[in-house]
mmCIF file with all atom_site columns, C-alpha atoms in Angstrom:
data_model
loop_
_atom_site.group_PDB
_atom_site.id
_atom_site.type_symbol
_atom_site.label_atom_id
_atom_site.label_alt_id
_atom_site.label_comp_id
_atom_site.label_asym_id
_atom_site.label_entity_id
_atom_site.label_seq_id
_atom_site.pdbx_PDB_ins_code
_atom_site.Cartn_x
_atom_site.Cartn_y
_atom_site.Cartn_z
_atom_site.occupancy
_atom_site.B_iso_or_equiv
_atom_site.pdbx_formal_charge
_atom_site.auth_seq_id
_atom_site.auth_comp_id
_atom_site.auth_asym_id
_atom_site.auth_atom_id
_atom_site.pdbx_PDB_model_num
ATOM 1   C CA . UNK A 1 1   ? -24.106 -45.360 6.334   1.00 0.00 ? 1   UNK A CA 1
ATOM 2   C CA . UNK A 1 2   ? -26.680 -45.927 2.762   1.00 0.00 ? 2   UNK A CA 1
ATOM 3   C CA . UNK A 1 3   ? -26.063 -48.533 0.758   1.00 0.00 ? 3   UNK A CA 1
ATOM 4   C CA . UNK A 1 4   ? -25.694 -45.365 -1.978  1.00 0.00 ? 4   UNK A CA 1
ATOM 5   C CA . UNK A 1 5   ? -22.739 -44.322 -0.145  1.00 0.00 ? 5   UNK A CA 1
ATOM 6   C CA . UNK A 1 6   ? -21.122 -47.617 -0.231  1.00 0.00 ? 6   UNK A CA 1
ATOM 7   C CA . UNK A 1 7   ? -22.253 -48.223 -4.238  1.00 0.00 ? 7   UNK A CA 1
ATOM 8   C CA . UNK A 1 8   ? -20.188 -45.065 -5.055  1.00 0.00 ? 8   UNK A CA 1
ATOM 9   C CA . UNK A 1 9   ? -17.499 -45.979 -2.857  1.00 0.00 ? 9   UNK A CA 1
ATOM 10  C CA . UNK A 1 10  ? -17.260 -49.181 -4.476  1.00 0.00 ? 10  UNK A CA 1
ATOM 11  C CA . UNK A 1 11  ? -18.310 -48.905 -8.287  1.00 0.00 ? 11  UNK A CA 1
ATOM 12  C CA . UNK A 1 12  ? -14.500 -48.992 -9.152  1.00 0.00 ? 12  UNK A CA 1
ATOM 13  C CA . UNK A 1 13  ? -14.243 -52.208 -8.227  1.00 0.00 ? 13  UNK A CA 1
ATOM 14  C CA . UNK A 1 14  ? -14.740 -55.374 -10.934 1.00 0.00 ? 14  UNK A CA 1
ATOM 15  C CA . UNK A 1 15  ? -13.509 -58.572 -9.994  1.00 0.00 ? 15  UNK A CA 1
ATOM 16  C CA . UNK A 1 16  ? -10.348 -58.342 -11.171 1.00 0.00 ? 16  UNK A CA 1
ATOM 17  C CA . UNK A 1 17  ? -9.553  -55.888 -8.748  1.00 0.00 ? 17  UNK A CA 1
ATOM 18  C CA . UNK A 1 18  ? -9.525  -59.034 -5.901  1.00 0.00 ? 18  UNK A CA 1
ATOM 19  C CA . UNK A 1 19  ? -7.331  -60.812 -5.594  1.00 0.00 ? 19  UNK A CA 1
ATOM 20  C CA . UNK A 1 20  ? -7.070  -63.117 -1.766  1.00 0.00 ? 20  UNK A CA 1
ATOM 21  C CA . UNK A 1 21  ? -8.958  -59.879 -0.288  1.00 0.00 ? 21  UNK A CA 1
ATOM 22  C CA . UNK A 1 22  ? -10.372 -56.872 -1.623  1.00 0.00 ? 22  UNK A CA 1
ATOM 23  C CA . UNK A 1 23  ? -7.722  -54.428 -2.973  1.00 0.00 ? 23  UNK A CA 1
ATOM 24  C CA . UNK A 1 24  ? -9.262  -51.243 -1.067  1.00 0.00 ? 24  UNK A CA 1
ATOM 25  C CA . UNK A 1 25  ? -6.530  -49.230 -3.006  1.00 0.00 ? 25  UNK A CA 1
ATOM 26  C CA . UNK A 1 26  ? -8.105  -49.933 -6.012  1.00 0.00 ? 26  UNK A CA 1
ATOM 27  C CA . UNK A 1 27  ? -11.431 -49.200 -4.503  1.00 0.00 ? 27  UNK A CA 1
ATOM 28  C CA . UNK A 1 28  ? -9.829  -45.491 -3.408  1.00 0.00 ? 28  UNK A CA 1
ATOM 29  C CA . UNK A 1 29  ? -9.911  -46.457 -0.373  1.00 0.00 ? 29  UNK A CA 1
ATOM 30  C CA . UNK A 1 30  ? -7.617  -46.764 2.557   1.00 0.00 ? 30  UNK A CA 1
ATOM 31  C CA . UNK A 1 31  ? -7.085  -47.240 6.229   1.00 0.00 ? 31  UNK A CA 1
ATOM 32  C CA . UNK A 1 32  ? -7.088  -44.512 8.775   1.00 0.00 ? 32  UNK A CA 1
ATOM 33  C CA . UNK A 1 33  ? -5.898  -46.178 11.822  1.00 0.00 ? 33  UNK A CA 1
ATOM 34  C CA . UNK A 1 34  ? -3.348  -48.802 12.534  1.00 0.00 ? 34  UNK A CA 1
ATOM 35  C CA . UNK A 1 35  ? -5.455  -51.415 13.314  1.00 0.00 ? 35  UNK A CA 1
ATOM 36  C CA . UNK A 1 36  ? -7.552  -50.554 9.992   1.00 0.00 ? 36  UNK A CA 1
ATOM 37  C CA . UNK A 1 37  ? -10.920 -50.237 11.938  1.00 0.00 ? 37  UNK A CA 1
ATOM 38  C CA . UNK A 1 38  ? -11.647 -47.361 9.919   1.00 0.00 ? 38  UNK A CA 1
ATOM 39  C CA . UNK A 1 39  ? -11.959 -46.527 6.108   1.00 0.00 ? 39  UNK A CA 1
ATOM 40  C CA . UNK A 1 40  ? -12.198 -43.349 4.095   1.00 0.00 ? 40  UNK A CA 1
ATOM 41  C CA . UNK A 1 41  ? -12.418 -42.224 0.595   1.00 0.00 ? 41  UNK A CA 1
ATOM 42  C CA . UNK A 1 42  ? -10.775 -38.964 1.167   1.00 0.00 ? 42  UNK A CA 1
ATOM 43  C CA . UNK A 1 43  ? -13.765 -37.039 1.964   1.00 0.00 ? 43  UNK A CA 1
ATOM 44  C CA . UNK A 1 44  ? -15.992 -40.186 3.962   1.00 0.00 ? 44  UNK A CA 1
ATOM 45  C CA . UNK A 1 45  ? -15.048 -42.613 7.116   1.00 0.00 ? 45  UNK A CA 1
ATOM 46  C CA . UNK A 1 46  ? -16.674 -45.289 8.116   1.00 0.00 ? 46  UNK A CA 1
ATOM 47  C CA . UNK A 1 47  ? -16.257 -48.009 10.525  1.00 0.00 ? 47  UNK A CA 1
ATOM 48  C CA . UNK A 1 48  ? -14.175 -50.991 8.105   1.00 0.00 ? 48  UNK A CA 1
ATOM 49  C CA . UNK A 1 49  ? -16.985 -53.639 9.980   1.00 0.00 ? 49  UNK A CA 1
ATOM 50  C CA . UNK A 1 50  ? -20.114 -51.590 9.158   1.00 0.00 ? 50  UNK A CA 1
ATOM 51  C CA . UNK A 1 51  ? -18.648 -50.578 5.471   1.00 0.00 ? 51  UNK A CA 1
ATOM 52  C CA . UNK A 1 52  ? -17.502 -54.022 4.885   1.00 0.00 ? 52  UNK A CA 1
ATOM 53  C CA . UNK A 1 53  ? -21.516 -55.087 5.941   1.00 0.00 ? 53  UNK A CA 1
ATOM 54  C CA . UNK A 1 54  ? -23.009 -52.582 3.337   1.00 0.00 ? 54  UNK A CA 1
ATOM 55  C CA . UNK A 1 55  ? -20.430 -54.226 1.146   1.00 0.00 ? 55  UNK A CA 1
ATOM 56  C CA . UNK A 1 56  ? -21.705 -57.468 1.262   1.00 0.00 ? 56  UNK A CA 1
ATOM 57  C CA . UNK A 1 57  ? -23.816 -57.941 -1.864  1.00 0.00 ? 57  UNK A CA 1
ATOM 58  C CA . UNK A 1 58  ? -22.426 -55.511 -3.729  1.00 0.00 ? 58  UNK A CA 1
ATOM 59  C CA . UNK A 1 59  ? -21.592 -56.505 -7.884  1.00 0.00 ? 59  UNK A CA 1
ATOM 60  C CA . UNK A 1 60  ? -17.877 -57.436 -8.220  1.00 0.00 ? 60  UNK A CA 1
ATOM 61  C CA . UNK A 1 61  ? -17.365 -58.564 -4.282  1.00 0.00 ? 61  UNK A CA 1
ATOM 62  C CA . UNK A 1 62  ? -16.630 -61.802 -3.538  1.00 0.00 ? 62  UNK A CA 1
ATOM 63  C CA . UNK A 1 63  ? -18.656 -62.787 0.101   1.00 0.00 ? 63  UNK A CA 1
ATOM 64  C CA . UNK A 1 64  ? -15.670 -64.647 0.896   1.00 0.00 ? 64  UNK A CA 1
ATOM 65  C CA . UNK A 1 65  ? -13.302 -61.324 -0.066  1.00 0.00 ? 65  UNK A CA 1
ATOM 66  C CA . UNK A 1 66  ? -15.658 -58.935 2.480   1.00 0.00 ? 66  UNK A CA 1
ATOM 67  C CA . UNK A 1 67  ? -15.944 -62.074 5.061   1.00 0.00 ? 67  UNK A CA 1
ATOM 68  C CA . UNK A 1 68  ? -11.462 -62.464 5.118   1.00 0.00 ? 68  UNK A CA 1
ATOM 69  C CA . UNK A 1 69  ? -11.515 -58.516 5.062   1.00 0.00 ? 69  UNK A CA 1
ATOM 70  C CA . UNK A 1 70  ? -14.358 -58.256 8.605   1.00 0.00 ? 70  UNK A CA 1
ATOM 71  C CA . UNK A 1 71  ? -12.672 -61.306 9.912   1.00 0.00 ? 71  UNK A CA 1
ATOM 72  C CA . UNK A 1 72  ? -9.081  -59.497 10.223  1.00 0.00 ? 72  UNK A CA 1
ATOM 73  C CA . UNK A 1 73  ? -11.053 -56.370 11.550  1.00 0.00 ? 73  UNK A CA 1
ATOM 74  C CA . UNK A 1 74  ? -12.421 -58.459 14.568  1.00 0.00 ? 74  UNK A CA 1
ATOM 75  C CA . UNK A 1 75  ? -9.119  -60.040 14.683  1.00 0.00 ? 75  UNK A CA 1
ATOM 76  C CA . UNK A 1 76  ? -7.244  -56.218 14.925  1.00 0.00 ? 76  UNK A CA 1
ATOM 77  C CA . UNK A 1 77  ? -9.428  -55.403 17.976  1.00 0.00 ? 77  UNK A CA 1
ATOM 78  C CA . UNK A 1 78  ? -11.741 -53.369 16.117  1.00 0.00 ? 78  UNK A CA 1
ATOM 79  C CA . UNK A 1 79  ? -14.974 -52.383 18.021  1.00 0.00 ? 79  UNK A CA 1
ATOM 80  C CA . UNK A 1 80  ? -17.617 -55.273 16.914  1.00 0.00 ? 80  UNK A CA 1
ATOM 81  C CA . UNK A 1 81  ? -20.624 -53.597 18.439  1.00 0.00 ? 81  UNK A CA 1
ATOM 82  C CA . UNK A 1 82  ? -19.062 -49.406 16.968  1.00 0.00 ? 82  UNK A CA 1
ATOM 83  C CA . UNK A 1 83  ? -22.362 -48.285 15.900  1.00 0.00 ? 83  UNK A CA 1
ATOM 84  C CA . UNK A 1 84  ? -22.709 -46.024 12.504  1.00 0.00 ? 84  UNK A CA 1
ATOM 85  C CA . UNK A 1 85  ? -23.847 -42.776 12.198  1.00 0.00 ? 85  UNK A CA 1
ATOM 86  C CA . UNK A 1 86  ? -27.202 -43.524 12.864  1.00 0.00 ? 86  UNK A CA 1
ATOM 87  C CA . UNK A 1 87  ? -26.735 -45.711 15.735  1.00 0.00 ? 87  UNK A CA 1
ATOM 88  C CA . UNK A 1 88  ? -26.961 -49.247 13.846  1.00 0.00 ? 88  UNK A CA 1
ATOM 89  C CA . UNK A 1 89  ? -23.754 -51.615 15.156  1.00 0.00 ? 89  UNK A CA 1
ATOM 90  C CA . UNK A 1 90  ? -22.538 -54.173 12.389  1.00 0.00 ? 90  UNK A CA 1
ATOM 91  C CA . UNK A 1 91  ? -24.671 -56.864 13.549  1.00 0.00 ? 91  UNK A CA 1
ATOM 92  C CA . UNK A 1 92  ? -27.847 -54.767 13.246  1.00 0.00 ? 92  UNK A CA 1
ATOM 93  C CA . UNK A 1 93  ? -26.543 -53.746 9.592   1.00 0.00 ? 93  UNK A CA 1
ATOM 94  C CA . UNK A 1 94  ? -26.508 -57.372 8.865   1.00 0.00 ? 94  UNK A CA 1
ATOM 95  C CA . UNK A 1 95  ? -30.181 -57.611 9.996   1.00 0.00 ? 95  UNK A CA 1
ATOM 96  C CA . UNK A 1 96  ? -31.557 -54.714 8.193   1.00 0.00 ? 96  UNK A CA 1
ATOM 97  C CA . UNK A 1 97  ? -29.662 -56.087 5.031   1.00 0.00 ? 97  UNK A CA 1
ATOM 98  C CA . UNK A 1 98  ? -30.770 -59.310 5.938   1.00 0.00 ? 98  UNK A CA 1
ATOM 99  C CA . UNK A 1 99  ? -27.204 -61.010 5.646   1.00 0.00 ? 99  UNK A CA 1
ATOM 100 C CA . UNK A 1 100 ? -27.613 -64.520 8.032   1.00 0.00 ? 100 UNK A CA 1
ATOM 101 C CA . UNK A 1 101 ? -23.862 -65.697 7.185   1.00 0.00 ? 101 UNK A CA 1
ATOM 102 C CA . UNK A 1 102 ? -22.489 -61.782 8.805   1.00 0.00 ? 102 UNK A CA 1
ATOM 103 C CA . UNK A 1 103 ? -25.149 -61.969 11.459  1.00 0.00 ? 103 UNK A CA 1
ATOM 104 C CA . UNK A 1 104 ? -23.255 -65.469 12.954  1.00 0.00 ? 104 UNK A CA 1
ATOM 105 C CA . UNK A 1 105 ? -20.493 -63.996 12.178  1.00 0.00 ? 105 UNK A CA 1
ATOM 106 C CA . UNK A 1 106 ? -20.455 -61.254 14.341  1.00 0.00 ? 106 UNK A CA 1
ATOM 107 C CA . UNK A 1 107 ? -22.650 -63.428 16.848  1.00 0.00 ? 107 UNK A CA 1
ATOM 108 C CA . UNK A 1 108 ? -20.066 -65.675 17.142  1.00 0.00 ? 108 UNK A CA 1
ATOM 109 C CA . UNK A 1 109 ? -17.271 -63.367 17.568  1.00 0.00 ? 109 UNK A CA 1
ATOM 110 C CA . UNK A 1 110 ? -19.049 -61.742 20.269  1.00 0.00 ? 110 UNK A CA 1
ATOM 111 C CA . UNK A 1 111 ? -21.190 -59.086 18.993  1.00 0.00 ? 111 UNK A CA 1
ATOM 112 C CA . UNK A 1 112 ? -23.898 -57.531 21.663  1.00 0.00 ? 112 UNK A CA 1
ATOM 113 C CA . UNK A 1 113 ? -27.708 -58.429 20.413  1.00 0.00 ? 113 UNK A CA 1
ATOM 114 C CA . UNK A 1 114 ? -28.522 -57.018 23.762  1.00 0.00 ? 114 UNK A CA 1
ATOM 115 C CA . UNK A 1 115 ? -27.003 -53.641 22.592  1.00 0.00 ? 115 UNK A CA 1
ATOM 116 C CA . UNK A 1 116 ? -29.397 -50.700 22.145  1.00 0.00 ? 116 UNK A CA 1
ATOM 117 C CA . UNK A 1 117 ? -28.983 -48.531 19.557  1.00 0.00 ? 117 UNK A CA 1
ATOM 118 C CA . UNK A 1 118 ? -28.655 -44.723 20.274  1.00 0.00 ? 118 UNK A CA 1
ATOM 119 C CA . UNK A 1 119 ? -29.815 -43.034 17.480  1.00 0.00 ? 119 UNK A CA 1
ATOM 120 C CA . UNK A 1 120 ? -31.697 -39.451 16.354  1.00 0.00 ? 120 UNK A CA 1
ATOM 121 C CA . UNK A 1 121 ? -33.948 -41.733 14.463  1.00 0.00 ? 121 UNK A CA 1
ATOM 122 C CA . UNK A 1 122 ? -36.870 -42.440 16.972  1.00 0.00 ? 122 UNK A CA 1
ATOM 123 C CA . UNK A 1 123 ? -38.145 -45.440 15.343  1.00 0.00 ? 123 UNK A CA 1
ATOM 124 C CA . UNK A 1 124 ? -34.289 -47.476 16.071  1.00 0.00 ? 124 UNK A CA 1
ATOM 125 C CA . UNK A 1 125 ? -33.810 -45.480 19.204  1.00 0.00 ? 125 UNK A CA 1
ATOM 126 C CA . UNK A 1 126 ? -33.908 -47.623 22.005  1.00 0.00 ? 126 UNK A CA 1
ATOM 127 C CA . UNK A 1 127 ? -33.964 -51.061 20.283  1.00 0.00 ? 127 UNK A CA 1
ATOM 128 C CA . UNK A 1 128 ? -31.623 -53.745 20.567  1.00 0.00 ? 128 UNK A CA 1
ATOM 129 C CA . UNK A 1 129 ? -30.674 -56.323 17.996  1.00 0.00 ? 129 UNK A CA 1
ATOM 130 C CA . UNK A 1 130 ? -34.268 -58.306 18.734  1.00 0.00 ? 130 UNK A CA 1
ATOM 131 C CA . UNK A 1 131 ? -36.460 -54.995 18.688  1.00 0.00 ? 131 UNK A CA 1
ATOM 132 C CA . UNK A 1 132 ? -34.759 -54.298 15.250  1.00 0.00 ? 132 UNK A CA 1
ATOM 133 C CA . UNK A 1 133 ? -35.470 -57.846 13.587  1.00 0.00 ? 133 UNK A CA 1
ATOM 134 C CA . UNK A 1 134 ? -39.086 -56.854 15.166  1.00 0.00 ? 134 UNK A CA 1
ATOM 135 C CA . UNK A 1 135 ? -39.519 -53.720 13.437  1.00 0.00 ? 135 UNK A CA 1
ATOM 136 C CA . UNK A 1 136 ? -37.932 -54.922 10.153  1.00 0.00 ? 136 UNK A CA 1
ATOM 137 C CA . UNK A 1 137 ? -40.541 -58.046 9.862   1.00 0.00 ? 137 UNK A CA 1
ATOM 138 C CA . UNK A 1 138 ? -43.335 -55.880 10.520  1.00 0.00 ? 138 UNK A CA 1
ATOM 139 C CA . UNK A 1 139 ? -42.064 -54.314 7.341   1.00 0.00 ? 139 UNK A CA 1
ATOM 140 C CA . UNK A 1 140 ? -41.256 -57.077 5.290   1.00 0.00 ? 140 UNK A CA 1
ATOM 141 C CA . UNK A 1 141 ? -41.365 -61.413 5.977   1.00 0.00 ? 141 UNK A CA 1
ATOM 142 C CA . UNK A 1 142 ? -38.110 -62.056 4.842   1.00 0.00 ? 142 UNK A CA 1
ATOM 143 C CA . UNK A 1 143 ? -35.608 -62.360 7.589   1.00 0.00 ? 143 UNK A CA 1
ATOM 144 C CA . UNK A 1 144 ? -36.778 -66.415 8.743   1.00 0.00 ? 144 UNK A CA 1
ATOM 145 C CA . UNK A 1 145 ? -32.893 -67.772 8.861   1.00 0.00 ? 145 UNK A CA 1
ATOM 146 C CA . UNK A 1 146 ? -31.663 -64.673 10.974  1.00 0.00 ? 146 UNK A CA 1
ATOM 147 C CA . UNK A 1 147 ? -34.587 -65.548 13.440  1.00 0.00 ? 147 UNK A CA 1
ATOM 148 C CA . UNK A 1 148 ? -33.111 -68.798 14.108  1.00 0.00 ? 148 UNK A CA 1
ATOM 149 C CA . UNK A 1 149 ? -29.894 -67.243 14.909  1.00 0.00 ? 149 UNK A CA 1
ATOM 150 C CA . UNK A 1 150 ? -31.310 -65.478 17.417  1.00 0.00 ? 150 UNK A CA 1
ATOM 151 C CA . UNK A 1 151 ? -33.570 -67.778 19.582  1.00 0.00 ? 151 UNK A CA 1
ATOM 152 C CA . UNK A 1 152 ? -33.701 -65.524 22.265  1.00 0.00 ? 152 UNK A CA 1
ATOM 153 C CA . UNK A 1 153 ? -36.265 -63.183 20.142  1.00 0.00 ? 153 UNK A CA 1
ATOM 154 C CA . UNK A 1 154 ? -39.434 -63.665 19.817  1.00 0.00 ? 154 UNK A CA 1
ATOM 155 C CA . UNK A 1 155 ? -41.464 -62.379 17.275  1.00 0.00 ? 155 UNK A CA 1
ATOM 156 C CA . UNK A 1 156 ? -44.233 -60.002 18.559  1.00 0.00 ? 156 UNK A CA 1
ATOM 157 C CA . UNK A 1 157 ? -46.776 -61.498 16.260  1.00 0.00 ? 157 UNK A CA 1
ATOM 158 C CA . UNK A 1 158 ? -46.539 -64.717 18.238  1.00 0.00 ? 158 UNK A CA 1
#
């Protein structure tokens, strides 16, 4: 899901609409399953892991307010590795927004870096978490603490 998508979902929100966690009422938002892996707007859904990602550094949210709200997610049973529309699971949505503290996150609650992503778009088809952080530093130098997390890459300019 863009990071667009998630700004409009999410420009109600100020910080006085968190209190312990996010109040996804007040962000018009609400769960559509009983465990509350998924979220919708009314007229969007999207996986509560990979919105809660996007999320992340969004204005008004709290890191700790998105971490508590993934963190009962995992803890529901919801799918850790359930892949977005495109194909890219919640760990590899932490790589591409380059978020270290949700990539051990979801590494240490068991997400698949082995996982390949299915997608339409050739360029991600095919990869797993590794191949991703590959293709995103040939792009841009920027991602040197999620490397660590992830010893078992190795970057192909080495």
């Amino acid at each position: 899901m863009k990071r667009l998508t998630i700004a409009l979902l999410l420009a109600a929100c100020s910080a006085s609409t968190l209190a312990e966690d996010i109040n996804l009422a007040a962000l018009g938002l609400k769960a559509v399953d009983k465990k509350g892996c998924h979220l919708s707007d009314g007229s969007v859904e999207a996986s509560t892991l990979n919105l809660m990602t996007a999320a992340y550094d969004e204005p008004g949210l709290s890191h700790d307010s998105v971490i508590r709200v993934i963190t009962k997610a995992i803890d529901a049973g919801c799918d850790i590795d359930e892949p977005d529309q495109i194909g890219v699971s919640p760990l590899n949505a932490a790589i591409l927004y380059n978020q270290p503290e949700l990539v051990s996150l979801f590494l240490r609650h068991g997400a698949n870096a082995k996982a390949k992503m299915v997608s339409q778009k050739a360029s991600i088809n095919g990869l797993d978490a590794c191949g991703f952080l590959n293709l995103l530093e040939a792009k841009e130098q920027a991602r040197d603490k999620i490397w660590k997390l992830l010893p078992a890459c190795k970057k192909k300019n080495q």
